[in-house]
Amino acid sequence: MLTVIYPGSFDPITNGHMHVLERAAALFHRVIVAVAQNSSKAPAFSTEQRVKMLREAAAHLENVEVDAFEGLLVHYARDRGAAAVVKGLRALTDFEYEIQQAMLNRRLDGGIETIFLPSASEHQFLSSSIVKEIVLLGGEVEGLVPRAVAPELEKWRKAKREER
Ligand code: PNS
């Protein structure tokens, strides 16, 4: 049984992430989506909110589990019995960072592979940051994020507006 980890900030999950997740779920026996808790970025959504959105968005995928992790990714992957880490790769924007992470993770634990799935052409421009920017500026995100995410983004926008 081949288990892989699909890690990320998922702040929030986008349809680009979903496409990678669905393809990983079709390739491997079990996919654990792992929400990073100790990201250096200050997230818009709490770990619990990100996990909840992911669980709703991935409810149709029977071999997908959603979890949160702290500390090194390779330690988490070992603990969960995973053979590899799956990452989505958008042309150009992600390459340098993702290759660096993959090499670092191999240096830390040579037994955990990194597998890249290229993002679909229609998702090359899509990121969690872009989605948040669109929402803050009053734009529409239909088709960019899973259905469960849009209302949460709207709540976040209202809270941000009240902060000001
Ligand atoms: O969605 P992101 O922000 O690109 O995800 C990055 C993530 C969470 C996968 C990466 O930062 C990570 O693996 N964090 C855990 C800590 C770790 O193992 N870092 C790499 C070696 S220092």
PDB file of C-alpha atoms and ligand atoms in Angstrom:
ATOM      1  CA  MET A   1       0.000   0.000   0.000  1.00  0.00           C
ATOM      2  CA  LEU A   2       1.587   3.240  -1.177  1.00  0.00           C
ATOM      3  CA  THR A   3       0.903   6.241   1.040  1.00  0.00           C
ATOM      4  CA  VAL A   4       1.956   9.746   0.013  1.00  0.00           C
ATOM      5  CA  ILE A   5       1.781  13.113   1.734  1.00  0.00           C
ATOM      6  CA  TYR A   6       0.459  16.178  -0.055  1.00  0.00           C
ATOM      7  CA  PRO A   7       1.728  19.032   2.158  1.00  0.00           C
ATOM      8  CA  GLY A   8       1.122  22.748   1.988  1.00  0.00           C
ATOM      9  CA  SER A   9      -0.161  25.885   3.620  1.00  0.00           C
ATOM     10  CA  PHE A  10      -3.543  25.637   1.837  1.00  0.00           C
ATOM     11  CA  ASP A  11      -4.442  29.162   2.968  1.00  0.00           C
ATOM     12  CA  PRO A  12      -7.005  28.493   1.492  1.00  0.00           C
ATOM     13  CA  ILE A  13      -7.177  25.496  -0.825  1.00  0.00           C
ATOM     14  CA  THR A  14      -7.692  26.445  -4.490  1.00  0.00           C
ATOM     15  CA  ASN A  15      -8.953  24.498  -7.484  1.00  0.00           C
ATOM     16  CA  GLY A  16      -5.301  24.198  -8.535  1.00  0.00           C
ATOM     17  CA  HIS A  17      -4.581  22.289  -5.306  1.00  0.00           C
ATOM     18  CA  MET A  18      -7.747  20.225  -5.819  1.00  0.00           C
ATOM     19  CA  HIS A  19      -6.674  19.173  -9.301  1.00  0.00           C
ATOM     20  CA  VAL A  20      -3.290  17.987  -7.989  1.00  0.00           C
ATOM     21  CA  LEU A  21      -5.006  16.198  -5.073  1.00  0.00           C
ATOM     22  CA  GLU A  22      -7.503  14.408  -7.327  1.00  0.00           C
ATOM     23  CA  ARG A  23      -4.699  13.224  -9.607  1.00  0.00           C
ATOM     24  CA  ALA A  24      -2.617  12.044  -6.640  1.00  0.00           C
ATOM     25  CA  ALA A  25      -5.654  10.191  -5.252  1.00  0.00           C
ATOM     26  CA  ALA A  26      -6.022   8.398  -8.597  1.00  0.00           C
ATOM     27  CA  LEU A  27      -2.345   7.349  -8.601  1.00  0.00           C
ATOM     28  CA  PHE A  28      -1.704   6.271  -4.997  1.00  0.00           C
ATOM     29  CA  HIS A  29      -3.498   4.038  -2.502  1.00  0.00           C
ATOM     30  CA  ARG A  30      -3.669   6.685   0.196  1.00  0.00           C
ATOM     31  CA  VAL A  31      -3.050  10.439   0.167  1.00  0.00           C
ATOM     32  CA  ILE A  32      -2.631  12.387   3.392  1.00  0.00           C
ATOM     33  CA  VAL A  33      -3.157  16.100   2.867  1.00  0.00           C
ATOM     34  CA  ALA A  34      -0.984  17.731   5.512  1.00  0.00           C
ATOM     35  CA  VAL A  35      -1.626  21.331   6.522  1.00  0.00           C
ATOM     36  CA  ALA A  36       1.565  22.970   7.800  1.00  0.00           C
ATOM     37  CA  GLN A  37       1.033  24.659  11.165  1.00  0.00           C
ATOM     38  CA  ASN A  38       4.406  26.277  11.530  1.00  0.00           C
ATOM     39  CA  SER A  39       4.617  28.121   8.252  1.00  0.00           C
ATOM     40  CA  SER A  40       6.622  31.341   8.460  1.00  0.00           C
ATOM     41  CA  LYS A  41       3.769  33.074   6.624  1.00  0.00           C
ATOM     42  CA  ALA A  42       1.051  34.559   8.880  1.00  0.00           C
ATOM     43  CA  PRO A  43      -1.996  32.666   7.597  1.00  0.00           C
ATOM     44  CA  ALA A  44      -5.385  34.239   6.853  1.00  0.00           C
ATOM     45  CA  PHE A  45      -7.120  31.095   8.151  1.00  0.00           C
ATOM     46  CA  SER A  46      -6.397  29.101  11.306  1.00  0.00           C
ATOM     47  CA  THR A  47      -5.110  25.538  10.972  1.00  0.00           C
ATOM     48  CA  GLU A  48      -8.556  24.270  12.054  1.00  0.00           C
ATOM     49  CA  GLN A  49     -10.305  26.368   9.395  1.00  0.00           C
ATOM     50  CA  ARG A  50      -7.909  25.191   6.679  1.00  0.00           C
ATOM     51  CA  VAL A  51      -8.355  21.535   7.702  1.00  0.00           C
ATOM     52  CA  LYS A  52     -12.157  21.950   7.751  1.00  0.00           C
ATOM     53  CA  MET A  53     -12.256  23.514   4.274  1.00  0.00           C
ATOM     54  CA  LEU A  54     -10.006  20.765   2.923  1.00  0.00           C
ATOM     55  CA  ARG A  55     -12.139  18.017   4.479  1.00  0.00           C
ATOM     56  CA  GLU A  56     -15.267  19.441   2.863  1.00  0.00           C
ATOM     57  CA  ALA A  57     -13.555  19.902  -0.501  1.00  0.00           C
ATOM     58  CA  ALA A  58     -12.050  16.389  -0.474  1.00  0.00           C
ATOM     59  CA  ALA A  59     -15.117  14.574   0.924  1.00  0.00           C
ATOM     60  CA  HIS A  60     -15.677  12.805  -2.425  1.00  0.00           C
ATOM     61  CA  LEU A  61     -12.180  11.250  -2.391  1.00  0.00           C
ATOM     62  CA  GLU A  62     -12.326   8.032  -0.364  1.00  0.00           C
ATOM     63  CA  ASN A  63      -8.569   7.459  -0.111  1.00  0.00           C
ATOM     64  CA  VAL A  64      -7.775  11.000   1.043  1.00  0.00           C
ATOM     65  CA  GLU A  65      -7.252  11.971   4.673  1.00  0.00           C
ATOM     66  CA  VAL A  66      -6.715  15.529   5.912  1.00  0.00           C
ATOM     67  CA  ASP A  67      -4.412  16.239   8.832  1.00  0.00           C
ATOM     68  CA  ALA A  68      -2.223  19.025  10.236  1.00  0.00           C
ATOM     69  CA  PHE A  69       1.450  18.751  11.113  1.00  0.00           C
ATOM     70  CA  GLU A  70       4.169  20.647  12.948  1.00  0.00           C
ATOM     71  CA  GLY A  71       7.919  20.358  12.535  1.00  0.00           C
ATOM     72  CA  LEU A  72       9.832  18.821   9.663  1.00  0.00           C
ATOM     73  CA  LEU A  73       7.866  17.377   6.790  1.00  0.00           C
ATOM     74  CA  VAL A  74      10.179  14.354   6.459  1.00  0.00           C
ATOM     75  CA  HIS A  75       9.633  13.480  10.144  1.00  0.00           C
ATOM     76  CA  TYR A  76       5.878  13.677   9.645  1.00  0.00           C
ATOM     77  CA  ALA A  77       6.096  11.567   6.458  1.00  0.00           C
ATOM     78  CA  ARG A  78       8.096   8.880   8.353  1.00  0.00           C
ATOM     79  CA  ASP A  79       5.645   8.904  11.271  1.00  0.00           C
ATOM     80  CA  ARG A  80       2.741   8.385   8.876  1.00  0.00           C
ATOM     81  CA  GLY A  81       4.469   5.599   6.937  1.00  0.00           C
ATOM     82  CA  ALA A  82       4.556   7.588   3.691  1.00  0.00           C
ATOM     83  CA  ALA A  83       6.999   6.735   0.907  1.00  0.00           C
ATOM     84  CA  ALA A  84       6.830  10.092  -0.844  1.00  0.00           C
ATOM     85  CA  VAL A  85       5.748  13.698  -0.806  1.00  0.00           C
ATOM     86  CA  VAL A  86       3.620  14.959  -3.695  1.00  0.00           C
ATOM     87  CA  LYS A  87       3.874  18.584  -4.791  1.00  0.00           C
ATOM     88  CA  GLY A  88       2.110  20.466  -7.554  1.00  0.00           C
ATOM     89  CA  LEU A  89       4.442  22.367  -9.843  1.00  0.00           C
ATOM     90  CA  ARG A  90       3.467  25.482 -11.761  1.00  0.00           C
ATOM     91  CA  ALA A  91       5.849  26.329 -14.573  1.00  0.00           C
ATOM     92  CA  LEU A  92       8.513  28.868 -13.653  1.00  0.00           C
ATOM     93  CA  THR A  93       6.996  30.318 -10.458  1.00  0.00           C
ATOM     94  CA  ASP A  94       7.477  27.208  -8.295  1.00  0.00           C
ATOM     95  CA  PHE A  95      10.466  25.529  -9.829  1.00  0.00           C
ATOM     96  CA  GLU A  96      13.398  27.002  -7.925  1.00  0.00           C
ATOM     97  CA  TYR A  97      11.709  26.864  -4.519  1.00  0.00           C
ATOM     98  CA  GLU A  98      10.317  23.362  -4.989  1.00  0.00           C
ATOM     99  CA  ILE A  99      13.600  21.884  -6.228  1.00  0.00           C
ATOM    100  CA  GLN A 100      15.377  23.424  -3.241  1.00  0.00           C
ATOM    101  CA  GLN A 101      12.797  21.932  -0.850  1.00  0.00           C
ATOM    102  CA  ALA A 102      13.018  18.522  -2.535  1.00  0.00           C
ATOM    103  CA  MET A 103      16.825  18.484  -2.284  1.00  0.00           C
ATOM    104  CA  LEU A 104      16.729  19.615   1.316  1.00  0.00           C
ATOM    105  CA  ASN A 105      14.184  16.952   2.202  1.00  0.00           C
ATOM    106  CA  ARG A 106      16.311  14.288   0.488  1.00  0.00           C
ATOM    107  CA  ARG A 107      19.323  15.516   2.461  1.00  0.00           C
ATOM    108  CA  LEU A 108      17.296  15.204   5.680  1.00  0.00           C
ATOM    109  CA  ASP A 109      15.844  11.792   4.811  1.00  0.00           C
ATOM    110  CA  GLY A 110      16.905  10.024   1.630  1.00  0.00           C
ATOM    111  CA  GLY A 111      14.101   7.490   2.067  1.00  0.00           C
ATOM    112  CA  ILE A 112      11.319   9.983   1.371  1.00  0.00           C
ATOM    113  CA  GLU A 113      10.920  10.773  -2.339  1.00  0.00           C
ATOM    114  CA  THR A 114       9.417  13.948  -3.803  1.00  0.00           C
ATOM    115  CA  ILE A 115       7.042  13.499  -6.727  1.00  0.00           C
ATOM    116  CA  PHE A 116       6.041  16.548  -8.787  1.00  0.00           C
ATOM    117  CA  LEU A 117       2.734  16.716 -10.606  1.00  0.00           C
ATOM    118  CA  PRO A 118       2.680  19.554 -13.133  1.00  0.00           C
ATOM    119  CA  SER A 119      -0.237  21.921 -12.648  1.00  0.00           C
ATOM    120  CA  ALA A 120      -2.775  22.131 -15.447  1.00  0.00           C
ATOM    121  CA  SER A 121      -2.284  25.051 -17.838  1.00  0.00           C
ATOM    122  CA  GLU A 122      -5.493  26.706 -16.623  1.00  0.00           C
ATOM    123  CA  HIS A 123      -4.116  26.772 -13.073  1.00  0.00           C
ATOM    124  CA  GLN A 124      -0.683  28.214 -13.791  1.00  0.00           C
ATOM    125  CA  PHE A 125      -1.751  31.671 -12.608  1.00  0.00           C
ATOM    126  CA  LEU A 126      -3.696  30.437  -9.577  1.00  0.00           C
ATOM    127  CA  SER A 127      -2.451  30.680  -5.980  1.00  0.00           C
ATOM    128  CA  SER A 128      -3.948  31.138  -2.520  1.00  0.00           C
ATOM    129  CA  SER A 129      -2.412  34.635  -2.397  1.00  0.00           C
ATOM    130  CA  ILE A 130      -3.994  35.655  -5.711  1.00  0.00           C
ATOM    131  CA  VAL A 131      -7.381  34.363  -4.544  1.00  0.00           C
ATOM    132  CA  LYS A 132      -7.148  36.417  -1.322  1.00  0.00           C
ATOM    133  CA  GLU A 133      -6.156  39.506  -3.264  1.00  0.00           C
ATOM    134  CA  ILE A 134      -9.129  39.117  -5.632  1.00  0.00           C
ATOM    135  CA  VAL A 135     -11.505  38.735  -2.670  1.00  0.00           C
ATOM    136  CA  LEU A 136     -10.065  41.747  -0.837  1.00  0.00           C
ATOM    137  CA  LEU A 137     -10.480  43.868  -3.959  1.00  0.00           C
ATOM    138  CA  GLY A 138     -14.110  42.795  -4.351  1.00  0.00           C
ATOM    139  CA  GLY A 139     -13.657  40.319  -7.239  1.00  0.00           C
ATOM    140  CA  GLU A 140     -15.357  36.973  -7.933  1.00  0.00           C
ATOM    141  CA  VAL A 141     -13.583  33.705  -7.114  1.00  0.00           C
ATOM    142  CA  GLU A 142     -16.142  31.282  -8.529  1.00  0.00           C
ATOM    143  CA  GLY A 143     -14.264  28.557 -10.420  1.00  0.00           C
ATOM    144  CA  LEU A 144     -11.016  29.346  -8.611  1.00  0.00           C
ATOM    145  CA  VAL A 145     -11.755  27.695  -5.247  1.00  0.00           C
ATOM    146  CA  PRO A 146     -13.875  24.726  -4.092  1.00  0.00           C
ATOM    147  CA  ARG A 147     -17.477  25.565  -3.202  1.00  0.00           C
ATOM    148  CA  ALA A 148     -16.858  25.248   0.565  1.00  0.00           C
ATOM    149  CA  VAL A 149     -14.150  27.910   0.452  1.00  0.00           C
ATOM    150  CA  ALA A 150     -15.963  30.894  -1.096  1.00  0.00           C
ATOM    151  CA  PRO A 151     -18.192  31.640   1.968  1.00  0.00           C
ATOM    152  CA  GLU A 152     -15.158  31.416   4.272  1.00  0.00           C
ATOM    153  CA  LEU A 153     -13.286  33.898   2.080  1.00  0.00           C
ATOM    154  CA  GLU A 154     -16.257  36.239   2.256  1.00  0.00           C
ATOM    155  CA  LYS A 155     -16.263  36.029   6.092  1.00  0.00           C
ATOM    156  CA  TRP A 156     -12.518  36.709   6.072  1.00  0.00           C
ATOM    157  CA  ARG A 157     -12.998  39.752   3.807  1.00  0.00           C
ATOM    158  CA  LYS A 158     -15.669  41.194   6.131  1.00  0.00           C
ATOM    159  CA  ALA A 159     -13.488  40.643   9.204  1.00  0.00           C
ATOM    160  CA  LYS A 160     -10.555  42.326   7.453  1.00  0.00           C
ATOM    161  CA  ARG A 161     -12.745  45.295   6.521  1.00  0.00           C
ATOM    162  CA  GLU A 162     -13.923  45.670  10.136  1.00  0.00           C
ATOM    163  CA  GLU A 163     -10.309  45.617  11.309  1.00  0.00           C
ATOM    164  CA  ARG A 164      -9.602  48.799   9.364  1.00  0.00           C
TER     165      ARG A 164
HETATM  166  O1  PNS B   1       1.980  25.605   0.342  1.00  0.00           O
HETATM  167  P1  PNS B   1       3.401  25.954   0.701  1.00  0.00           P
HETATM  168  O2  PNS B   1       3.428  27.174   1.601  1.00  0.00           O
HETATM  169  O3  PNS B   1       4.286  26.091  -0.493  1.00  0.00           O
HETATM  170  O4  PNS B   1       3.955  24.713   1.556  1.00  0.00           O
HETATM  171  C1  PNS B   1       5.279  24.685   2.018  1.00  0.00           C
HETATM  172  C2  PNS B   1       5.471  23.515   2.996  1.00  0.00           C
HETATM  173  C3  PNS B   1       4.500  23.625   4.136  1.00  0.00           C
HETATM  174  C4  PNS B   1       5.241  22.203   2.267  1.00  0.00           C
HETATM  175  C5  PNS B   1       6.940  23.602   3.502  1.00  0.00           C
HETATM  176  O5  PNS B   1       7.162  24.854   4.058  1.00  0.00           O
HETATM  177  C6  PNS B   1       7.249  22.528   4.547  1.00  0.00           C
HETATM  178  O6  PNS B   1       7.502  21.394   4.208  1.00  0.00           O
HETATM  179  N1  PNS B   1       7.220  22.930   5.844  1.00  0.00           N
HETATM  180  C7  PNS B   1       7.526  22.044   6.947  1.00  0.00           C
HETATM  181  C8  PNS B   1       8.916  22.312   7.530  1.00  0.00           C
HETATM  182  C9  PNS B   1       9.967  21.642   6.673  1.00  0.00           C
HETATM  183  O7  PNS B   1      10.087  20.432   6.674  1.00  0.00           O
HETATM  184  N2  PNS B   1      10.682  22.457   5.888  1.00  0.00           N
HETATM  185  C10 PNS B   1      11.645  21.971   4.909  1.00  0.00           C
HETATM  186  C11 PNS B   1      13.013  21.759   5.471  1.00  0.00           C
HETATM  187  S1  PNS B   1      13.648  23.125   6.404  1.00  0.00           S
END
